[in-house]
Coordinates of C-alpha atoms in Angstrom, one line a residue:
Chain A
X1 CA -32.3 -40.7 -16.5
X2 CA -28.6 -42.9 -16.6
X3 CA -27.2 -44.3 -18.7
X4 CA -23.6 -46.1 -18.5
X5 CA -23.1 -47.9 -21.5
X6 CA -19.8 -50.2 -20.8
X7 CA -17.9 -47.8 -18.9
X8 CA -14.0 -48.7 -17.6
X9 CA -12.0 -46.6 -15.1
X10 CA -8.6 -46.8 -14.7
X11 CA -6.2 -45.4 -12.5
X12 CA -2.9 -45.4 -13.1
X13 CA -0.7 -46.2 -9.6
X14 CA 2.8 -45.5 -10.2
X15 CA 3.5 -48.1 -13.3
X16 CA 0.6 -50.7 -12.4
X17 CA -2.4 -49.4 -13.7
X18 CA -5.2 -50.6 -11.0
X19 CA -8.7 -51.2 -13.1
X20 CA -11.3 -49.7 -10.6
X21 CA -14.4 -50.5 -12.9
X22 CA -14.6 -53.0 -16.0
X23 CA -17.3 -52.4 -18.5
X24 CA -20.5 -50.9 -16.3
X25 CA -23.6 -51.3 -17.9
X26 CA -26.7 -50.4 -16.2
X27 CA -29.4 -47.9 -16.5
X28 CA -31.5 -45.8 -13.8
X29 CA -35.3 -44.5 -14.8
X30 CA -36.0 -40.4 -14.3
X31 CA -38.3 -41.1 -10.7
X32 CA -36.2 -44.1 -9.3
X33 CA -34.9 -44.1 -6.2
X34 CA -31.9 -47.2 -6.1
X35 CA -29.0 -47.7 -3.5
X36 CA -25.6 -49.1 -4.9
X37 CA -24.1 -51.3 -2.0
X38 CA -20.7 -53.3 -2.8
X39 CA -17.2 -53.9 -0.1
X40 CA -14.9 -51.3 0.2
X41 CA -12.6 -51.5 -2.8
X42 CA -15.4 -52.2 -4.8
X43 CA -15.3 -49.4 -7.3
X44 CA -18.9 -48.0 -5.9
X45 CA -17.3 -44.4 -5.3
X46 CA -15.2 -44.4 -8.2
X47 CA -18.6 -44.6 -10.3
X48 CA -20.1 -42.2 -8.0
X49 CA -17.9 -40.0 -8.9
X50 CA -18.5 -40.7 -12.7
X51 CA -22.4 -40.4 -12.4
X52 CA -21.6 -37.3 -10.2
X53 CA -20.2 -35.9 -13.3
X54 CA -16.6 -35.3 -11.0
X55 CA -14.8 -38.2 -12.9
X56 CA -14.9 -39.1 -16.5
X57 CA -14.2 -42.6 -17.2
X58 CA -11.9 -44.8 -18.9
X59 CA -14.2 -45.9 -21.9
X60 CA -17.2 -46.1 -22.4
X61 CA -20.2 -43.5 -23.0
X62 CA -22.2 -42.5 -19.5
X63 CA -25.6 -40.0 -20.8
X64 CA -27.2 -38.1 -18.4
X65 CA -30.8 -36.6 -19.0
X66 CA -30.4 -37.5 -22.6
X67 CA -26.5 -35.7 -23.1
X68 CA -24.0 -37.0 -23.8
X69 CA -21.1 -36.7 -20.6
X70 CA -18.2 -38.6 -21.3
X71 CA -16.5 -36.2 -23.6
X72 CA -17.3 -32.6 -21.9
X73 CA -14.9 -30.7 -20.4
X74 CA -14.0 -29.0 -17.2
X75 CA -16.5 -25.7 -17.3
X76 CA -19.2 -27.5 -18.9
X77 CA -19.1 -30.7 -16.5
X78 CA -19.5 -28.2 -13.6
X79 CA -22.4 -26.2 -15.2
X80 CA -23.6 -29.9 -15.3
X81 CA -22.8 -30.0 -11.9
X82 CA -24.5 -27.5 -10.8
X83 CA -28.3 -27.0 -12.6
X84 CA -28.8 -31.6 -12.7
X85 CA -27.4 -33.0 -9.6
X86 CA -27.4 -32.1 -5.9
X87 CA -24.6 -34.7 -3.9
X88 CA -25.0 -35.0 -0.8
X89 CA -21.3 -36.3 1.2
X90 CA -21.3 -39.0 4.4
X91 CA -19.4 -35.9 6.2
X92 CA -21.9 -32.7 5.1
X93 CA -19.2 -30.5 4.3
X94 CA -20.8 -27.8 5.2
X95 CA -19.0 -23.8 5.4
X96 CA -17.9 -24.3 9.3
X97 CA -17.8 -20.1 9.5
X98 CA -21.2 -19.0 7.6
X99 CA -25.3 -19.9 8.4
X100 CA -26.9 -22.5 7.1
X101 CA -29.0 -20.2 4.9
X102 CA -25.9 -19.2 3.6
X103 CA -24.4 -22.8 2.8
X104 CA -27.8 -23.8 1.5
X105 CA -26.9 -20.7 -1.4
X106 CA -24.0 -21.8 -2.6
X107 CA -24.3 -23.5 -5.4
X108 CA -26.6 -20.1 -6.4
X109 CA -23.9 -18.2 -6.3
X110 CA -22.0 -20.5 -9.6
X111 CA -25.5 -20.7 -11.2
X112 CA -29.0 -19.7 -11.5
X113 CA -31.2 -17.4 -11.7
X114 CA -34.4 -15.6 -9.0
X115 CA -34.0 -14.5 -5.7
X116 CA -30.7 -16.5 -3.9
X117 CA -32.0 -15.6 -0.6
X118 CA -35.9 -16.4 -1.3
X119 CA -34.4 -19.9 -2.6
X120 CA -32.2 -21.1 -0.4
X121 CA -34.8 -20.1 2.3
X122 CA -37.7 -22.7 0.5
X123 CA -35.5 -24.5 0.0
X124 CA -34.7 -24.8 3.8
X125 CA -38.3 -25.2 5.1
X126 CA -38.9 -27.7 2.4
X127 CA -36.7 -30.0 5.0
X128 CA -38.0 -28.3 7.9
X129 CA -34.7 -26.6 8.9
X130 CA -37.1 -22.8 8.5
X131 CA -36.4 -21.6 12.2
X132 CA -32.8 -22.5 11.7
X133 CA -31.9 -20.1 9.0
X134 CA -29.2 -18.0 10.9
X135 CA -27.3 -20.8 12.7
X136 CA -23.8 -21.7 11.7
X137 CA -23.1 -25.8 11.3
X138 CA -21.3 -26.0 15.0
X139 CA -24.8 -25.2 16.0
X140 CA -26.6 -28.0 14.9
X141 CA -26.9 -31.1 15.6
X142 CA -26.2 -34.7 13.0
X143 CA -29.3 -34.5 11.4
X144 CA -29.9 -30.7 11.3
X145 CA -26.0 -30.4 9.3
X146 CA -27.4 -33.6 6.9
X147 CA -30.6 -31.8 6.5
X148 CA -28.6 -28.4 6.0
X149 CA -26.7 -30.0 2.7
X150 CA -30.4 -31.4 1.3
X151 CA -31.5 -28.2 1.3
X152 CA -28.4 -27.4 -0.6
X153 CA -28.8 -30.2 -3.0
X154 CA -32.2 -29.7 -3.5
X155 CA -31.6 -25.4 -3.7
X156 CA -30.6 -25.7 -8.0
X157 CA -34.2 -27.6 -8.6
X158 CA -31.7 -30.9 -10.0
X159 CA -33.0 -33.6 -11.7
X160 CA -30.5 -36.0 -9.3
X161 CA -29.6 -36.6 -6.6
X162 CA -26.6 -38.3 -5.3
X163 CA -25.7 -39.5 -1.7
X164 CA -22.6 -41.2 -0.6
X165 CA -23.3 -42.5 2.6
X166 CA -25.4 -40.3 3.5
X167 CA -26.5 -41.8 7.3
X168 CA -22.7 -42.4 7.8
X169 CA -22.1 -39.9 10.7
X170 CA -25.7 -40.4 12.2
X171 CA -27.1 -42.3 14.6
X172 CA -30.2 -44.7 13.7
X173 CA -33.3 -42.5 14.5
X174 CA -31.4 -39.5 12.9
X175 CA -31.0 -42.0 9.7
X176 CA -34.6 -43.0 9.5
X177 CA -35.3 -39.2 9.7
X178 CA -32.9 -38.2 6.9
X179 CA -33.9 -41.9 4.9
X180 CA -37.5 -40.5 4.6
X181 CA -37.1 -36.9 3.9
X182 CA -35.4 -38.9 1.0
X183 CA -37.8 -40.8 0.3
X184 CA -40.5 -37.9 0.4
X185 CA -38.6 -35.9 -2.0
X186 CA -38.4 -39.3 -4.6
X187 CA -42.1 -39.2 -4.2
X188 CA -41.5 -35.4 -5.8
X189 CA -40.3 -37.1 -8.8
X190 CA -36.5 -36.2 -8.1
X191 CA -34.2 -39.5 -9.1
X192 CA -32.2 -40.4 -6.0
X193 CA -29.1 -42.8 -5.7
X194 CA -27.0 -43.7 -2.8
X195 CA -23.9 -45.5 -2.4
X196 CA -24.7 -47.2 1.5
X197 CA -23.7 -50.4 2.7
X198 CA -26.1 -50.8 5.0
X199 CA -28.5 -52.6 4.6
X200 CA -30.9 -51.5 6.4
X201 CA -30.8 -48.4 4.7
X202 CA -30.7 -49.9 1.2
X203 CA -34.0 -51.2 2.3
X204 CA -36.0 -48.0 1.6
X205 CA -34.5 -47.8 -2.2
X206 CA -36.5 -49.0 -5.1
X207 CA -33.7 -51.5 -6.0
X208 CA -30.2 -52.2 -5.0
X209 CA -27.1 -52.1 -7.5
X210 CA -24.4 -54.8 -5.6
X211 CA -20.8 -53.7 -7.3
X212 CA -18.0 -56.3 -7.0
X213 CA -14.8 -55.8 -8.3
X214 CA -15.8 -52.9 -10.4
X215 CA -18.4 -55.1 -12.2
X216 CA -21.9 -55.4 -11.4
X217 CA -23.0 -58.1 -9.5
X218 CA -26.2 -57.9 -9.6
X219 CA -28.6 -55.4 -10.6
X220 CA -31.9 -55.5 -8.5
Chain B
X1 CA -19.8 -15.6 -10.3
X2 CA -20.1 -12.3 -10.1
X3 CA -17.9 -9.0 -8.5
X4 CA -19.9 -8.6 -6.4
X5 CA -20.2 -12.1 -4.6
X6 CA -16.4 -12.1 -5.1
X7 CA -15.9 -9.2 -2.5
X8 CA -18.1 -10.2 0.0
X9 CA -17.0 -13.6 0.2
X10 CA -13.5 -12.3 0.6
X11 CA -14.9 -10.1 3.3
X12 CA -16.7 -12.6 5.0
X13 CA -13.3 -15.0 4.8
X14 CA -11.2 -12.4 6.2
X15 CA -13.5 -11.1 8.7
X16 CA -14.0 -14.6 9.7
X17 CA -10.0 -14.5 10.6
X18 CA -9.8 -11.0 11.9
X19 CA -6.1 -11.5 13.4
X20 CA -4.7 -13.4 11.0
X21 CA -5.9 -10.9 8.5
X22 CA -5.0 -8.4 10.5
X23 CA -1.3 -9.6 10.8
X24 CA -1.2 -10.8 7.7
X25 CA -1.5 -6.9 5.7
X26 CA 1.0 -5.7 8.2
X27 CA 3.3 -5.9 5.8
X28 CA 1.8 -4.4 3.3
X29 CA 0.4 -1.9 5.7
X30 CA 4.0 -1.2 7.8
X31 CA 5.5 -1.3 3.7
X32 CA 2.8 1.7 2.8
X33 CA 3.2 3.5 5.3
X34 CA 7.2 3.5 4.8
X35 CA 6.3 4.8 1.4
X36 CA 4.2 7.6 2.0
X37 CA 5.6 9.1 5.4
X38 CA 9.2 8.3 4.1
X39 CA 9.2 10.3 0.9
X40 CA 6.4 13.2 1.5
X41 CA 9.0 14.0 4.4
X42 CA 12.0 14.0 2.0
X43 CA 9.5 16.2 -0.5
X44 CA 9.2 18.3 2.2
X45 CA 12.2 19.2 3.2
X46 CA 13.1 19.6 0.0
X47 CA 10.6 22.6 -0.9
X48 CA 11.8 23.7 2.6
X49 CA 15.2 24.0 1.3
X50 CA 14.2 25.3 -2.3
X51 CA 12.1 28.0 -0.8
X52 CA 15.2 29.4 2.1
X53 CA 17.4 29.5 -1.5
X54 CA 14.5 30.7 -3.1
X55 CA 14.1 33.6 0.0
X56 CA 18.1 34.6 -0.5
X57 CA 17.6 36.5 -3.4
X58 CA 17.4 35.6 -7.4
X59 CA 20.9 34.8 -9.5
X60 CA 22.8 35.5 -5.7
X61 CA 26.6 35.2 -6.0
X62 CA 28.2 34.8 -2.6
X63 CA 31.8 36.0 -2.8
X64 CA 33.8 34.9 1.2
X65 CA 36.8 35.5 2.2
X66 CA 39.2 32.3 2.6
X67 CA 39.9 29.2 0.0
X68 CA 37.1 27.7 -0.4
X69 CA 38.3 23.9 1.3
X70 CA 38.9 25.6 4.3
X71 CA 35.6 26.6 4.7
X72 CA 32.8 25.7 7.5
X73 CA 29.8 26.0 5.9
X74 CA 27.6 28.6 3.9
X75 CA 27.2 32.4 5.5
X76 CA 27.0 32.4 9.0
X77 CA 30.1 31.5 9.6
X78 CA 32.3 34.6 10.4
X79 CA 35.5 33.8 8.6
X80 CA 38.6 34.9 10.5
X81 CA 40.1 35.7 7.5
X82 CA 40.4 39.0 6.0
X83 CA 41.4 39.3 3.0
X84 CA 38.7 40.5 1.3
X85 CA 38.1 44.6 0.9
X86 CA 35.5 46.8 0.1
X87 CA 38.3 47.5 -2.4
X88 CA 37.4 44.8 -3.5
X89 CA 34.0 44.7 -3.8
X90 CA 33.9 48.6 -5.6
X91 CA 36.2 47.1 -8.5
X92 CA 33.7 44.0 -8.9
X93 CA 31.3 46.5 -9.6
X94 CA 32.6 48.3 -12.0
X95 CA 34.5 46.1 -13.6
X96 CA 32.6 42.8 -14.2
X97 CA 30.0 43.1 -16.9
X98 CA 27.5 40.5 -15.9
X99 CA 26.8 42.0 -12.6
X100 CA 23.8 44.0 -11.6
X101 CA 23.9 44.5 -8.4
X102 CA 27.4 44.7 -5.7
X103 CA 26.3 44.6 -1.8
X104 CA 29.3 43.8 0.2
X105 CA 29.1 43.7 4.1
X106 CA 31.0 43.2 6.9
X107 CA 30.4 40.8 10.0
X108 CA 31.1 41.7 13.5
X109 CA 30.2 39.4 17.1
X110 CA 28.7 42.3 19.3
X111 CA 26.4 42.6 22.2
X112 CA 22.9 44.1 21.8
X113 CA 21.2 46.2 24.9
X114 CA 17.8 47.5 24.8
X115 CA 16.4 47.8 28.2
X116 CA 17.0 44.9 30.3
X117 CA 17.6 42.7 27.4
X118 CA 20.9 42.1 26.5
X119 CA 22.0 39.9 23.7
X120 CA 24.8 38.7 21.9
X121 CA 24.3 38.7 18.1
X122 CA 25.9 39.3 14.8
X123 CA 26.0 42.6 13.9
X124 CA 26.4 43.3 9.7
X125 CA 27.3 46.0 8.2
X126 CA 25.3 46.6 4.9
X127 CA 24.7 48.9 1.6
X128 CA 21.7 50.1 1.2
X129 CA 20.8 47.7 -1.9
X130 CA 21.5 44.8 0.3
X131 CA 17.9 44.8 0.7
X132 CA 17.3 43.9 -3.4
X133 CA 20.6 41.5 -4.1
X134 CA 19.4 39.5 -0.9
X135 CA 15.5 40.1 -1.0
X136 CA 15.0 41.4 1.9
X137 CA 11.3 42.8 3.3
X138 CA 10.7 45.3 6.3
X139 CA 7.8 44.7 8.1
X140 CA 8.0 47.4 10.1
X141 CA 9.8 51.0 9.0
X142 CA 12.0 51.2 6.4
X143 CA 15.7 49.4 5.3
X144 CA 18.7 51.6 5.2
X145 CA 19.2 54.4 2.8
X146 CA 21.1 56.0 0.9
X147 CA 21.2 58.9 3.1
X148 CA 21.9 56.8 6.0
X149 CA 25.0 55.4 4.1
X150 CA 25.7 58.5 3.6
X151 CA 25.7 60.1 6.5
X152 CA 27.5 56.8 8.7
X153 CA 23.6 57.3 10.6
X154 CA 23.5 55.9 13.8
X155 CA 20.1 54.1 12.3
X156 CA 19.5 49.9 13.0
X157 CA 17.2 47.3 11.1
X158 CA 16.8 44.1 13.0
X159 CA 16.1 40.6 12.2
X160 CA 12.8 39.2 13.4
X161 CA 13.6 37.2 15.6
X162 CA 16.2 39.2 17.6
X163 CA 13.7 42.4 17.1
X164 CA 11.4 39.8 18.9
X165 CA 14.1 38.8 21.6
X166 CA 14.4 42.5 22.5
X167 CA 10.8 43.9 22.2
X168 CA 8.5 41.1 23.1
X169 CA 5.4 42.5 21.2
X170 CA 6.7 46.0 21.2
X171 CA 7.0 48.2 18.2
X172 CA 10.8 48.2 18.0
X173 CA 10.8 50.9 15.5
X174 CA 12.1 54.6 16.5
X175 CA 13.4 52.7 19.9
X176 CA 16.8 53.4 20.2
X177 CA 19.0 50.0 21.4
X178 CA 23.0 49.7 22.3
X179 CA 25.0 48.0 20.0
X180 CA 29.0 48.1 22.2
X181 CA 28.0 50.5 24.0
X182 CA 26.9 52.5 21.4
X183 CA 23.6 54.3 20.8
X184 CA 22.0 53.8 17.7
X185 CA 18.3 54.1 16.4
X186 CA 16.0 51.2 15.1
X187 CA 14.1 52.5 11.7
X188 CA 13.0 48.9 10.5
X189 CA 12.5 45.4 10.8
X190 CA 13.1 42.6 8.9
X191 CA 10.7 40.1 7.4
X192 CA 11.3 36.3 8.7
X193 CA 12.9 34.6 6.1
X194 CA 13.8 30.8 5.5
X195 CA 15.0 28.4 8.4
X196 CA 17.7 26.8 6.3
X197 CA 19.8 30.2 6.3
X198 CA 17.7 31.7 9.0
X199 CA 20.7 33.5 10.8
X200 CA 19.5 37.3 9.4
X201 CA 16.3 37.1 11.2
X202 CA 18.9 37.3 14.2
X203 CA 20.5 40.1 13.3
X204 CA 21.4 43.6 13.3
X205 CA 22.1 45.6 10.2
X206 CA 24.1 48.9 10.2
X207 CA 25.1 50.7 7.3
X208 CA 28.4 49.5 6.1
X209 CA 30.3 53.3 6.2
X210 CA 28.6 53.1 10.3
X211 CA 30.4 49.8 11.2
X212 CA 33.7 50.7 9.4
X213 CA 33.4 53.0 11.7
X214 CA 32.5 52.4 14.7
X215 CA 32.8 48.8 14.7
X216 CA 34.9 47.3 12.9
X217 CA 38.2 50.2 13.7
X218 CA 40.2 47.1 14.8
X219 CA 40.7 45.9 12.1
X220 CA 40.3 48.6 9.5
X221 CA 44.1 49.2 7.9
X222 CA 44.8 52.9 6.6
X223 CA 44.6 51.8 3.0
X224 CA 41.6 49.1 2.2
X225 CA 38.5 48.5 4.8
X226 CA 38.1 44.8 5.6
X227 CA 34.8 43.3 5.0
X228 CA 33.1 39.2 5.6
X229 CA 31.3 39.3 2.2
X230 CA 30.4 40.3 -0.7
X231 CA 26.7 39.7 -2.0
X232 CA 26.1 39.6 -5.5
X233 CA 23.7 39.7 -8.1
X234 CA 23.9 39.0 -11.6
X235 CA 22.0 40.5 -14.3
X236 CA 20.1 37.5 -15.1
X237 CA 20.1 33.3 -15.0
X238 CA 21.8 33.2 -17.8
X239 CA 25.1 35.3 -16.8
X240 CA 25.2 34.2 -13.5
X241 CA 28.3 31.5 -14.6
X242 CA 30.1 34.1 -16.5
X243 CA 29.7 36.8 -13.7
X244 CA 31.0 34.0 -11.5
X245 CA 34.2 33.8 -13.7
X246 CA 34.4 37.4 -14.0
X247 CA 34.6 37.8 -10.0
X248 CA 37.1 35.2 -9.9
X249 CA 39.3 36.7 -12.4
X250 CA 38.4 40.4 -10.6
X251 CA 39.2 39.0 -7.3
X252 CA 42.7 36.7 -8.6
X253 CA 44.3 39.7 -10.4
X254 CA 43.6 42.5 -7.5
X255 CA 44.7 39.7 -5.0
X256 CA 48.1 38.8 -7.2
X257 CA 47.3 35.3 -6.7
X258 CA 49.8 33.0 -9.5
X259 CA 48.3 30.9 -11.7
X260 CA 49.5 28.2 -9.9
X261 CA 48.0 28.9 -6.8
X262 CA 44.5 28.5 -4.6
X263 CA 41.8 31.1 -4.3
X264 CA 42.3 33.6 -1.2
X265 CA 38.9 33.7 -1.5
X266 CA 35.4 31.6 -2.3
X267 CA 32.9 32.4 -5.1
X268 CA 29.7 30.6 -4.3
X269 CA 26.8 30.3 -7.2
X270 CA 23.6 30.2 -5.5
X271 CA 21.5 28.4 -8.1
X272 CA 24.6 25.9 -8.3
X273 CA 23.9 24.8 -4.6
X274 CA 20.7 25.0 -5.0
X275 CA 20.4 22.7 -8.0
X276 CA 22.8 20.5 -6.4
X277 CA 21.1 20.4 -3.5
X278 CA 17.4 19.7 -5.3
X279 CA 19.3 16.4 -7.1
X280 CA 20.8 15.6 -3.5
X281 CA 16.8 15.4 -2.4
X282 CA 15.8 14.0 -6.0
X283 CA 18.3 10.7 -4.8
X284 CA 17.4 10.7 -1.7
X285 CA 13.2 10.4 -2.8
X286 CA 14.7 7.1 -4.5
X287 CA 16.4 5.8 -1.8
X288 CA 13.7 6.2 0.4
X289 CA 10.8 4.8 -1.8
X290 CA 13.5 2.0 -2.5
X291 CA 14.3 1.2 0.8
X292 CA 10.1 1.4 1.6
X293 CA 9.4 -0.4 -1.2
X294 CA 11.5 -3.7 0.2
X295 CA 9.5 -3.6 3.0
X296 CA 6.3 -3.7 0.5
X297 CA 7.8 -6.9 -1.0
X298 CA 8.6 -9.0 2.0
X299 CA 4.8 -7.7 3.1
X300 CA 3.6 -9.0 -0.8
X301 CA 5.4 -12.3 1.0
X302 CA 3.4 -12.6 3.3
X303 CA 0.5 -12.2 1.9
X304 CA 1.8 -15.1 -0.3
X305 CA 2.6 -17.6 2.3
X306 CA -1.2 -16.8 4.2
X307 CA -3.1 -17.4 0.9
X308 CA -1.1 -20.9 0.7
X309 CA -1.9 -22.0 4.3
X310 CA -5.2 -20.6 3.8
X311 CA -5.4 -23.2 0.2
X312 CA -4.3 -25.8 2.2
X313 CA -6.9 -24.6 5.5
X314 CA -9.8 -25.0 3.0
X315 CA -9.2 -27.7 0.6
X316 CA -12.6 -29.2 1.6
X317 CA -14.5 -25.9 1.1
X318 CA -12.8 -25.9 -2.7
X319 CA -13.8 -29.6 -3.3
X320 CA -17.1 -28.5 -2.5
X321 CA -17.4 -25.6 -4.7
X322 CA -16.7 -27.9 -7.2
X323 CA -18.9 -30.1 -7.0
X324 CA -21.9 -28.0 -6.2
X325 CA -19.8 -25.9 -10.0
X326 CA -17.8 -24.0 -9.4
X327 CA -15.2 -23.6 -12.8
X328 CA -11.2 -23.2 -11.9
X329 CA -11.6 -19.4 -12.6
X330 CA -14.4 -18.9 -10.3
X331 CA -11.7 -20.2 -7.4
X332 CA -9.0 -18.4 -9.0
X333 CA -11.2 -15.1 -8.6
X334 CA -12.5 -15.8 -4.8
X335 CA -8.9 -16.2 -3.8
X336 CA -7.3 -13.5 -5.9
X337 CA -9.7 -11.3 -4.4
X338 CA -9.7 -12.6 -1.1
X339 CA -5.7 -11.4 -1.8
X340 CA -5.7 -8.0 -3.6
X341 CA -8.9 -7.0 -0.6
X342 CA -6.3 -8.0 2.1
X343 CA -3.9 -5.6 0.7
X344 CA -5.6 -3.0 -0.7
X345 CA -6.7 -2.8 3.5
X346 CA -3.3 -3.0 4.5
X347 CA -2.3 -0.3 1.9
X348 CA -5.8 1.7 3.2
X349 CA -4.8 1.6 6.3
X350 CA -0.8 1.9 5.8
X351 CA -2.1 5.1 3.5
X352 CA -3.6 6.5 7.5
X353 CA -0.9 5.3 9.4
X354 CA 1.9 7.1 7.0
X355 CA -0.4 10.7 7.4
X356 CA -0.3 10.0 11.0
X357 CA 3.3 9.2 11.6
X358 CA 3.9 12.5 9.2
X359 CA 2.1 14.9 11.4
X360 CA 4.0 13.0 14.1
X361 CA 6.9 14.0 12.5
X362 CA 6.3 17.4 11.9
X363 CA 5.0 17.7 15.3
X364 CA 8.7 16.9 16.6
X365 CA 10.4 19.2 14.3
X366 CA 8.3 22.0 14.5
X367 CA 9.1 21.3 18.4
X368 CA 13.1 21.6 17.9
X369 CA 12.4 24.9 16.4
X370 CA 12.0 24.3 13.2
X371 CA 8.7 25.3 11.8
X372 CA 8.1 22.1 9.1
X373 CA 4.7 21.0 7.1
X374 CA 4.9 18.6 5.6
X375 CA 1.6 17.2 3.3
X376 CA 0.6 14.0 1.5
X377 CA 1.2 14.0 -1.8
X378 CA -1.4 12.4 -3.9
X379 CA 0.6 10.6 -6.0
X380 CA 3.4 9.1 -3.8
X381 CA -0.7 8.1 -1.8
X382 CA -1.9 6.4 -5.0
X383 CA 1.2 4.9 -6.2
X384 CA 1.5 3.6 -3.2
X385 CA -2.1 1.6 -2.8
X386 CA -1.7 1.4 -6.7
X387 CA 1.6 -1.4 -5.5
X388 CA -0.2 -2.5 -2.4
X389 CA -2.8 -3.9 -4.4
X390 CA -0.4 -4.9 -7.3
X391 CA 1.9 -6.7 -4.9
X392 CA -1.4 -8.7 -3.4
X393 CA -3.1 -10.0 -7.0
X394 CA 1.2 -10.2 -7.8
X395 CA 1.3 -13.1 -4.3
X396 CA -2.5 -14.0 -4.6
X397 CA -1.6 -15.6 -8.1
X398 CA 0.2 -18.8 -7.3
X399 CA -2.0 -19.8 -4.0
X400 CA -5.1 -19.1 -6.7
X401 CA -3.6 -21.3 -9.4
X402 CA -2.9 -24.0 -6.9
X403 CA -5.9 -23.8 -5.4
X404 CA -8.2 -24.2 -8.9
X405 CA -6.1 -27.1 -10.3
X406 CA -7.4 -29.1 -7.0
X407 CA -8.8 -32.3 -8.3
X408 CA -12.7 -31.6 -6.1
X409 CA -13.0 -35.6 -5.7
X410 CA -9.2 -35.1 -3.4
X411 CA -10.5 -32.0 -2.4
X412 CA -13.4 -33.2 -0.6
X413 CA -11.4 -37.1 0.9
X414 CA -9.2 -34.5 2.1
X415 CA -8.7 -34.2 5.8

């Protein structure tokens, strides 16, 4: 599913070069549920962005579902993100002035077929929020907002869900519920990669990849 | 991303910031309203003046006494000079080959009385052909006839407004009036003329011969009869200028004016005046349009400003949209559509406001006594709305490109 081959990433900050990733080799199989952990500044966010096709590696190869994506242009990457990847963020990133249902529809605007409304409703139902479809994000509790975001990630039937600190803004009880939802989705066959530094969250996954100083410390 | 999605998203966004959207539209709205109402008003006035000139008569040349430099306005003003005579008119009629008809006119300030009504008016002494030279049509009765003219008949033809002042709704034909104490029989009422030269609507007309005998006795010398104006119709449009030249030559000769001396009369070619007026209104229209165009420009800058603010405000939204698969083109289209919709709505409301302003202006002018009707011309509306959409697109380009170029990772981190 995800094949990372000697991935490096160099940032230029003025004259100095920052080596964010120093040769990452890693394989995540289809249907796995994996946590990526590491201290801040370890490069886990950079890795996350590369896996999510939001950023390109400086060198190395990255195959997603067998497609070499490290050489694709911006438009192709946008298509890959739309079709294959669902994103879940720490701060939900919902559009505040539209309803839950309209939020879930957003990825379908940029790709996807069939009745948008219907597919969005189904996605909302699968996260147990069908009754909140007409509510705006500000009218929903944090856990509910994250569920809407998860529905949005699911709506285009992605093969991979990438979650960046998905429980970072939630209390423990709600975090547990969200993690159970992820687990349930994983059991339906979706590959899930989540970034976290909470050990108890990482405990929900099958293995934990530890990153330190831009290198993999442990593959779990 | 389909066009319909763009419109739906744009409308939803604009509706969710109602006050801001309206304030932003205001610039374009006022600009379009200004363009539309100003240009339409100038056009209406132009049409009105043109019609007035046309109603004066075809290929008309007017001769009045006194040098052009000493004159006040065109017609309606009683000239105090007495350099023009009936004999001048007769000389023009027989010696100027480009001239078709010559109608000498006397003007006298008179008191006219009918029943209890007593009004001051200008009484014109005219020949029967005055009707054709000046394009008059009797609304009731008949104009002054050859017989009236030859027989110095005590008959009068009233201007439309004068008739109404004297007789109200009653038909004046057959009634008698007293002009400066002498009794006249009303034989006709003239149709109302244009507004710009409408003094004739308030005048009375009697045979020139009668006028010379009864009204202007004090000013008549034993040899020649002083008159106040000569209306002349040239044979055709092409001969108007030639006729003008011939008239000047004849009068200079008759008045013994030496080559270095100024004319003691004024010859006005109404076609020329009409053309100049037309040109001036054309220029006026252009200037009005340009001034109003500047407010459209200001409106455009307002839209650009707000769109830039909107891009900054919605950085996270842009990041999110990009993350879930929006391409650069999708983002730029979204913002362009938004600014185009914004300015189009402004433009559309501007058309309505412009129309409203125009109606108010017409009502105000009509209230002041000038029946005046202006219509929105389709081309002005199309131009104004087209320009407003164009302005919206142009001012949307820079913000849209900025939005499209945002890096999704940084955009998502934006606070």
